[in-house]
Amino acid sequence: MTSPIDVGILGATGVVGQQLASLLDGHPWFRLSWVAASERSAGRRYGDLPWRLPGLVPATAARLTVSPLDPDNAPVILFSALDAGVAGEAETAFARSGRIVVSNARNHRLDPLVPLVIPEVNAGHLSLLDAQRRERGWSGAIVTNPNCSTVFVAMVLAALDGFQPSRALVTTLQAVSGAGHPGVSALDILGNVIPFIPGEEEKIERETRKILGRLDNGGVADAAMVLSAQTTRVAVHDGHTALMSIALDRTPSIEEVADALARFRGDAEVSALPSAPAAPIVVATGHDRPQPRLDAWTSGGMAVTCGRLRRCPVLGYKLVALGHNAIRGAAGAALLNAELLVSRERRLRATQAEAVAWPAEARAMDPLPGTLSPV
């Protein structure tokens, strides 16, 4: 690209919004030029607001003035880290105004016309955008990434697709950072396990089946597999662990399962994206891995680490999967989805007189400056 694309963040003052600001600092394709948040923060300098991450606020972000949640003056590509209480209406308003909203919020994930995407797993679901704009009358669009634990579970099951997974039991041990700030009271979590996270079990069970589903008549037919989830909150700062037992209709050896996980990749386009890890799933060989403290930051937090592959006397196979909930499970997942959208638009512009996937208003705003070549 001749110059970076201006992007913005909705809900920039929360933990996920701050993770996005951090990941966008120095990004080769994107330049953070606009941040928005609630009325409490609007009008204030971003760098003057509380920063919850290690280190300092990125200098470019720090100089920005926080805007209200209004589409006026917003760039074409927006990352949404909004709380679910306001995300539904706000994201719809921005999509209606011609913006491309790449959302981490739950509100639109199960909308039959909204892609719920993990690029290595179901990049083809982006084709829902044509029907989304046509039926909703939006000039922009909404694309979502899954719940933080769902990302890791779905990636494992997708890697094992060749063995035909039919049933799975999942128990999660989820880090306190997944609850945002201020999150869980120290008196509740220290020395304790909380066996309930509102809505999490349903998200894993329903979102995973949509992600693994197939495109059918302009929508997604959910995967037929049966998935049962239990979710817990544990006294870990970052990193969600998933204990998985899986029934495979084929009967591979443990070595074949390990090999399928280690060889799992997206297509060439996805692998070339700036934030894509070289290996989306890393197989740990130690008997006591993965561990959040040691493995959550594998590949900058963008890879899932799997270990303890062994036989399960009930379902056949079991393993432990771990991912960084704030990176691959949230901000990094949204960033990778945005990169995929831009990559596909670049290819369209390189091969067609007019890019049919990008809305007319977005093309008029010229979000992809300069002459673009195929990825």
Steps between C-alpha positions, in 0.01 A plus 500: 500500500618854430379621839323352804120490521341718768303296754314572822399327822154504656526446874866598498530552876422142607754220529431355154499848348838569657633167372389605152675837536816317603484248213436776247810692605740462208268272305613473135151544353302703752540836674290578805357847435173506697378368834152516648348415835217593735405855592711470816816489289397695189696821453794385709850421377540123467841507667354667808260214570593203723716246313457140619772326298873465574713785368395839372215602272622488136603854410281525191192386692580719800466818292149417378190667641222258594192547285141412592336194345389686188579391143585857395872528418567134577732312260364219285648210697404484866585250770228461760595421857171633631318352796208284394260741667560761228669306218187378324348836409832682463653248261183496290508879475862499383432222246200690370725806452736311270761387752652153517463394865727217614344409831613319811158543663253213527190682375511410130695172510200273452323725250455272197625774265809597702822302444648353819854445381826334596709555184680165513168317547218664303625794295240410237221614732588858403282441194203565733578870469325529163173371644550704817516828309224402259249390762585752773543794266833583661766672292763376744531165671559313826744211541548333838759287673396236754495489876853466640476131599303411188797601283725236655239224505395561139859505375572162660184343359568648155849354503347158567229535234652223289427255782133610518452629855144428610487574874711701742505584869680821594584642842667841502725660761471865405733781605380799699602742222212354300263675739634842403580773750442508795389142431470251786542601862824375659295369791304282256781364282809460719534141619179417321335371181174658389297239307279743311562771240173646368429399142839336437383141470230591251748706295744212467230251407313718250780706347722197435228328301449811286873541434535135399180511293475513123369769272154406377258710290646833609529403867690266728373153591641425844727201543315192623748414773389497864698723735461532876689771688565588864674828576689612809694808610840436658772714660711534184575841348509414127429179311188287472551125532255252343491137614352312206373145447411429137325218315636446148300284260826387348753344737843656447799427717612756756793573272264574211296736718816683606613525139163639386513769768859596421437512123183709525521815288273747330525546124792689347317833516438464874853380573638814332307743722720716723354374829466132401723265701725267302331207676147575632522195729821403678522151651689492829690181577552539875266302722418814704428743217331724399502739794366857489814652652728322252293467183235773476736727304601241239538676163423833662180361648358405158555121514310231690716255691379140536643230721427184701356320199384160620222245488167576667308197632168677438530687168823364358743795511584779742738794512571837659484817287612847605479843339549863596149622562573870443710450185393198290173488689410866450707791364732289284206305360330821389823632351551181299143523368559859388820397324310226319232747385762740365695219334189385316417853393852544367469187290163612365634842405795340331281275284180698445413844371287556809527323834158351556557394861576845643195726541470800271525750785816333625652511153414869478690555827794315339603280796759321288715773348737458209546222249441164661652174389384145576600356836 
